[in-house]
């Protein structure tokens, strides 16, 4: 019997209920369904076109909002790759513990059936949230009333984010994509199309594990 392919999403963003966890795929399944495309053989491990596709798809979407293009950051990419490998080995979805502090890093996560999705499908899952996105301040950013339905997308287009680094890895059953963003987006009370780099006050986000992340 042929099993169905599926994909899961998770993001580091504000307003996840306190105490909420995302330790297993069943806990955070936001977009589950059949794969839209697949490889003849093998899994879509990061190849020579990986960086170009990640940057192109992010920046084409940002151009819709007249947001400056992102640059690739090798350090973020290396960290993202290491975290993707850990998640792929464990078959779990949870955010890295090193993303908060005085200079928080944004993070989008994706997990899907090994070998069933191409790079464009993975990033496309973030971009598909555009259909429900509303350009208002966090957390009022989704036509569905649930901020989590568009939080990947808002991080992708967040105007003051300047660099991105993505990495992927494959486990026995899953491919995992991790994209990290600096400066982090999804700041409470601010809009994706604003530039808050001159903001002098304290900013706050609530991570998916319920921890409050503050920075100045």
CSV table of N, CA, C and O in Angstrom, one decimal, residues 62-124:
chain,number,residue,atom,x,y,z
A,62,UNK,N,9.4,39.2,-1.5
A,62,UNK,CA,9.6,40.5,-0.9
A,62,UNK,C,9.4,41.7,-1.9
A,62,UNK,O,8.9,42.7,-1.5
A,63,UNK,N,9.7,41.4,-3.1
A,63,UNK,CA,9.6,42.5,-4.1
A,63,UNK,C,8.1,42.9,-4.3
A,63,UNK,O,7.8,44.0,-4.6
A,64,UNK,N,7.2,42.0,-4.0
A,64,UNK,CA,5.8,42.3,-4.1
A,64,UNK,C,5.4,43.4,-3.1
A,64,UNK,O,4.5,44.1,-3.3
A,65,UNK,N,6.2,43.5,-2.0
A,65,UNK,CA,5.9,44.4,-0.9
A,65,UNK,C,6.9,45.6,-1.0
A,65,UNK,O,7.0,46.4,0.0
A,66,UNK,N,7.7,45.6,-2.0
A,66,UNK,CA,8.8,46.6,-2.1
A,66,UNK,C,9.7,46.6,-0.9
A,66,UNK,O,10.3,47.6,-0.5
A,67,UNK,N,10.0,45.4,-0.4
A,67,UNK,CA,10.9,45.2,0.7
A,67,UNK,C,12.3,44.9,0.1
A,67,UNK,O,12.4,44.3,-0.9
A,68,UNK,N,13.3,45.4,0.7
A,68,UNK,CA,14.7,45.2,0.2
A,68,UNK,C,15.0,43.7,0.1
A,68,UNK,O,14.6,42.9,0.9
A,69,UNK,N,15.8,43.3,-0.9
A,69,UNK,CA,16.1,41.9,-1.0
A,69,UNK,C,17.0,41.4,0.1
A,69,UNK,O,17.8,42.2,0.7
A,70,UNK,N,16.9,40.2,0.5
A,70,UNK,CA,17.7,39.6,1.5
A,70,UNK,C,19.1,39.2,0.9
A,70,UNK,O,19.2,38.8,-0.3
A,71,UNK,N,20.1,39.2,1.7
A,71,UNK,CA,21.4,38.6,1.4
A,71,UNK,C,21.5,37.3,2.1
A,71,UNK,O,20.9,37.0,3.1
A,72,UNK,N,22.4,36.4,1.5
A,72,UNK,CA,22.6,35.1,2.1
A,72,UNK,C,23.7,35.2,3.2
A,72,UNK,O,24.7,35.9,3.1
A,73,UNK,N,23.4,34.6,4.4
A,73,UNK,CA,24.4,34.6,5.5
A,73,UNK,C,24.9,33.2,5.7
A,73,UNK,O,24.1,32.3,6.1
A,74,UNK,N,26.2,33.0,5.5
A,74,UNK,CA,26.7,31.7,5.7
A,74,UNK,C,26.6,31.1,7.1
A,74,UNK,O,26.5,29.9,7.3
A,75,UNK,N,26.8,32.0,8.1
A,75,UNK,CA,26.7,31.5,9.5
A,75,UNK,C,25.3,31.0,9.8
A,75,UNK,O,25.1,30.0,10.4
A,76,UNK,N,24.3,31.8,9.4
A,76,UNK,CA,22.9,31.4,9.6
A,76,UNK,C,22.7,30.1,8.9
A,76,UNK,O,22.0,29.2,9.4
A,77,UNK,N,23.2,30.0,7.7
A,77,UNK,CA,22.9,28.7,6.9
A,77,UNK,C,23.6,27.5,7.6
A,77,UNK,O,23.0,26.4,7.6
A,78,UNK,N,24.8,27.7,8.1
A,78,UNK,CA,25.5,26.6,8.8
A,78,UNK,C,24.7,26.2,10.0
A,78,UNK,O,24.5,25.0,10.3
A,79,UNK,N,24.3,27.2,10.8
A,79,UNK,CA,23.5,26.9,12.0
A,79,UNK,C,22.2,26.2,11.7
A,79,UNK,O,21.7,25.3,12.4
A,80,UNK,N,21.5,26.7,10.6
A,80,UNK,CA,20.2,26.1,10.2
A,80,UNK,C,20.4,24.7,9.7
A,80,UNK,O,19.6,23.8,10.0
A,81,UNK,N,21.5,24.4,9.0
A,81,UNK,CA,21.8,23.0,8.6
A,81,UNK,C,22.0,22.1,9.7
A,81,UNK,O,21.5,21.0,9.7
A,82,UNK,N,22.8,22.6,10.7
A,82,UNK,CA,23.0,21.7,11.9
A,82,UNK,C,21.7,21.4,12.6
A,82,UNK,O,21.5,20.3,13.1
A,83,UNK,N,20.8,22.4,12.8
A,83,UNK,CA,19.6,22.2,13.5
A,83,UNK,C,18.7,21.3,12.6
A,83,UNK,O,18.0,20.4,13.2
A,84,UNK,N,18.7,21.5,11.3
A,84,UNK,CA,17.9,20.6,10.4
A,84,UNK,C,18.3,19.1,10.6
A,84,UNK,O,17.5,18.2,10.6
A,85,UNK,N,19.6,18.9,10.7
A,85,UNK,CA,20.1,17.5,10.9
A,85,UNK,C,19.6,16.9,12.2
A,85,UNK,O,19.2,15.7,12.2
A,86,UNK,N,19.6,17.7,13.2
A,86,UNK,CA,19.1,17.2,14.5
A,86,UNK,C,17.6,16.9,14.4
A,86,UNK,O,17.2,15.8,14.9
A,87,UNK,N,16.9,17.7,13.8
A,87,UNK,CA,15.4,17.4,13.7
A,87,UNK,C,15.2,16.2,12.8
A,87,UNK,O,14.3,15.4,13.1
A,88,UNK,N,15.9,16.1,11.7
A,88,UNK,CA,15.7,15.0,10.8
A,88,UNK,C,16.1,13.7,11.5
A,88,UNK,O,15.4,12.7,11.3
A,89,UNK,N,17.1,13.7,12.4
A,89,UNK,CA,17.4,12.4,13.1
A,89,UNK,C,16.4,12.0,14.1
A,89,UNK,O,16.0,10.9,14.2
A,90,UNK,N,15.8,13.0,14.7
A,90,UNK,CA,14.8,12.7,15.8
A,90,UNK,C,13.4,12.6,15.2
A,90,UNK,O,12.5,12.1,15.9
A,91,UNK,N,13.1,13.1,14.0
A,91,UNK,CA,11.8,13.1,13.5
A,91,UNK,C,10.8,14.0,14.2
A,91,UNK,O,9.6,13.8,14.2
A,92,UNK,N,11.4,15.1,14.9
A,92,UNK,CA,10.6,16.0,15.6
A,92,UNK,C,10.7,17.4,15.0
A,92,UNK,O,11.6,17.7,14.2
A,93,UNK,N,9.8,18.3,15.5
A,93,UNK,CA,9.8,19.7,15.0
A,93,UNK,C,9.7,20.6,16.2
A,93,UNK,O,8.8,20.6,17.0
A,94,UNK,N,10.9,21.3,16.5
A,94,UNK,CA,10.9,22.2,17.6
A,94,UNK,C,12.0,23.2,17.2
A,94,UNK,O,12.9,23.0,16.4
A,95,UNK,N,11.8,24.4,17.8
A,95,UNK,CA,12.8,25.5,17.5
A,95,UNK,C,14.0,25.4,18.3
A,95,UNK,O,14.1,24.8,19.3
A,96,UNK,N,15.1,26.0,17.7
A,96,UNK,CA,16.4,26.0,18.4
A,96,UNK,C,16.3,26.8,19.7
A,96,UNK,O,15.6,27.8,19.8
A,97,UNK,N,17.2,26.4,20.6
A,97,UNK,CA,17.2,27.1,21.9
A,97,UNK,C,18.1,28.3,21.9
A,97,UNK,O,18.2,29.0,23.0
A,98,UNK,N,18.7,28.6,20.8
A,98,UNK,CA,19.7,29.7,20.8
A,98,UNK,C,19.2,30.9,20.0
A,98,UNK,O,20.0,31.7,19.5
A,99,UNK,N,17.9,31.1,19.9
A,99,UNK,CA,17.3,32.1,19.0
A,99,UNK,C,16.8,33.4,19.7
A,99,UNK,O,16.5,34.3,19.1
A,100,UNK,N,16.8,33.3,21.1
A,100,UNK,CA,16.4,34.5,21.8
A,100,UNK,C,17.5,35.4,22.2
A,100,UNK,O,18.5,35.6,21.5
A,101,UNK,N,17.4,36.0,23.4
A,101,UNK,CA,18.4,36.9,23.9
A,101,UNK,C,18.2,38.3,23.4
A,101,UNK,O,17.2,38.7,22.9
A,102,UNK,N,19.3,39.1,23.5
A,102,UNK,CA,19.2,40.5,23.1
A,102,UNK,C,19.2,40.7,21.6
A,102,UNK,O,18.8,41.8,21.2
A,103,UNK,N,19.5,39.7,20.9
A,103,UNK,CA,19.5,39.8,19.4
A,103,UNK,C,18.8,38.6,18.8
A,103,UNK,O,19.5,37.7,18.3
A,104,UNK,N,17.5,38.5,18.9
A,104,UNK,CA,16.8,37.3,18.5
A,104,UNK,C,16.9,37.0,17.0
A,104,UNK,O,16.9,37.9,16.2
A,105,UNK,N,16.9,35.7,16.7
A,105,UNK,CA,16.9,35.3,15.3
A,105,UNK,C,15.5,34.7,14.9
A,105,UNK,O,15.0,33.9,15.7
A,106,UNK,N,15.0,35.0,13.8
A,106,UNK,CA,13.8,34.4,13.3
A,106,UNK,C,14.0,33.0,12.7
A,106,UNK,O,15.1,32.7,12.3
A,107,UNK,N,13.0,32.2,12.7
A,107,UNK,CA,13.2,30.8,12.2
A,107,UNK,C,11.9,30.3,11.7
A,107,UNK,O,10.8,30.4,12.3
A,108,UNK,N,11.9,29.8,10.4
A,108,UNK,CA,10.8,29.0,9.8
A,108,UNK,C,11.2,27.6,9.7
A,108,UNK,O,12.4,27.3,9.2
A,109,UNK,N,10.3,26.7,10.0
A,109,UNK,CA,10.6,25.2,9.9
A,109,UNK,C,9.6,24.6,8.9
A,109,UNK,O,8.5,24.9,8.9
A,110,UNK,N,10.1,23.6,8.2
A,110,UNK,CA,9.3,22.8,7.3
A,110,UNK,C,9.8,21.3,7.4
A,110,UNK,O,11.0,21.1,7.5
A,111,UNK,N,8.8,20.4,7.4
A,111,UNK,CA,9.2,19.0,7.4
A,111,UNK,C,8.2,18.2,6.5
A,111,UNK,O,7.0,18.5,6.4
A,112,UNK,N,8.7,17.3,5.7
A,112,UNK,CA,7.9,16.6,4.7
A,112,UNK,C,8.5,15.2,4.5
A,112,UNK,O,9.7,14.9,4.8
A,113,UNK,N,7.7,14.4,3.9
A,113,UNK,CA,8.1,13.0,3.5
A,113,UNK,C,9.4,13.0,2.7
A,113,UNK,O,9.5,13.8,1.8
A,114,UNK,N,10.3,12.2,3.1
A,114,UNK,CA,11.6,12.2,2.5
A,114,UNK,C,11.5,11.9,1.0
A,114,UNK,O,10.9,11.0,0.5
A,115,UNK,N,12.1,12.8,0.2
A,115,UNK,CA,12.2,12.6,-1.2
A,115,UNK,C,11.0,13.0,-2.0
A,115,UNK,O,10.9,12.9,-3.2
A,116,UNK,N,9.9,13.5,-1.3
A,116,UNK,CA,8.6,13.7,-2.0
A,116,UNK,C,8.4,15.2,-2.4
A,116,UNK,O,7.5,15.5,-3.2
A,117,UNK,N,9.3,16.1,-2.0
A,117,UNK,CA,9.1,17.5,-2.3
A,117,UNK,C,10.4,18.1,-2.8
A,117,UNK,O,11.5,17.8,-2.4
A,118,UNK,N,10.2,19.0,-3.8
A,118,UNK,CA,11.4,19.8,-4.3
A,118,UNK,C,11.5,21.1,-3.5
A,118,UNK,O,10.6,21.5,-2.7
A,119,UNK,N,12.7,21.8,-3.7
A,119,UNK,CA,12.9,23.0,-2.9
A,119,UNK,C,11.8,24.0,-3.0
A,119,UNK,O,11.4,24.6,-2.1
A,120,UNK,N,11.3,24.1,-4.3
A,120,UNK,CA,10.2,25.1,-4.5
A,120,UNK,C,9.0,24.8,-3.7
A,120,UNK,O,8.2,25.7,-3.3
A,121,UNK,N,8.7,23.5,-3.5
A,121,UNK,CA,7.5,23.1,-2.7
A,121,UNK,C,7.7,23.6,-1.2
A,121,UNK,O,6.8,24.0,-0.6
A,122,UNK,N,8.9,23.4,-0.7
A,122,UNK,CA,9.2,23.7,0.7
A,122,UNK,C,9.0,25.2,1.0
A,122,UNK,O,8.2,25.6,1.8
A,123,UNK,N,9.7,26.0,0.2
A,123,UNK,CA,9.5,27.5,0.4
A,123,UNK,C,8.1,27.9,0.0
A,123,UNK,O,7.5,28.8,0.6
A,124,UNK,N,7.6,27.3,-1.0
A,124,UNK,CA,6.3,27.6,-1.5
A,124,UNK,C,5.2,27.4,-0.4
A,124,UNK,O,4.2,28.1,-0.4
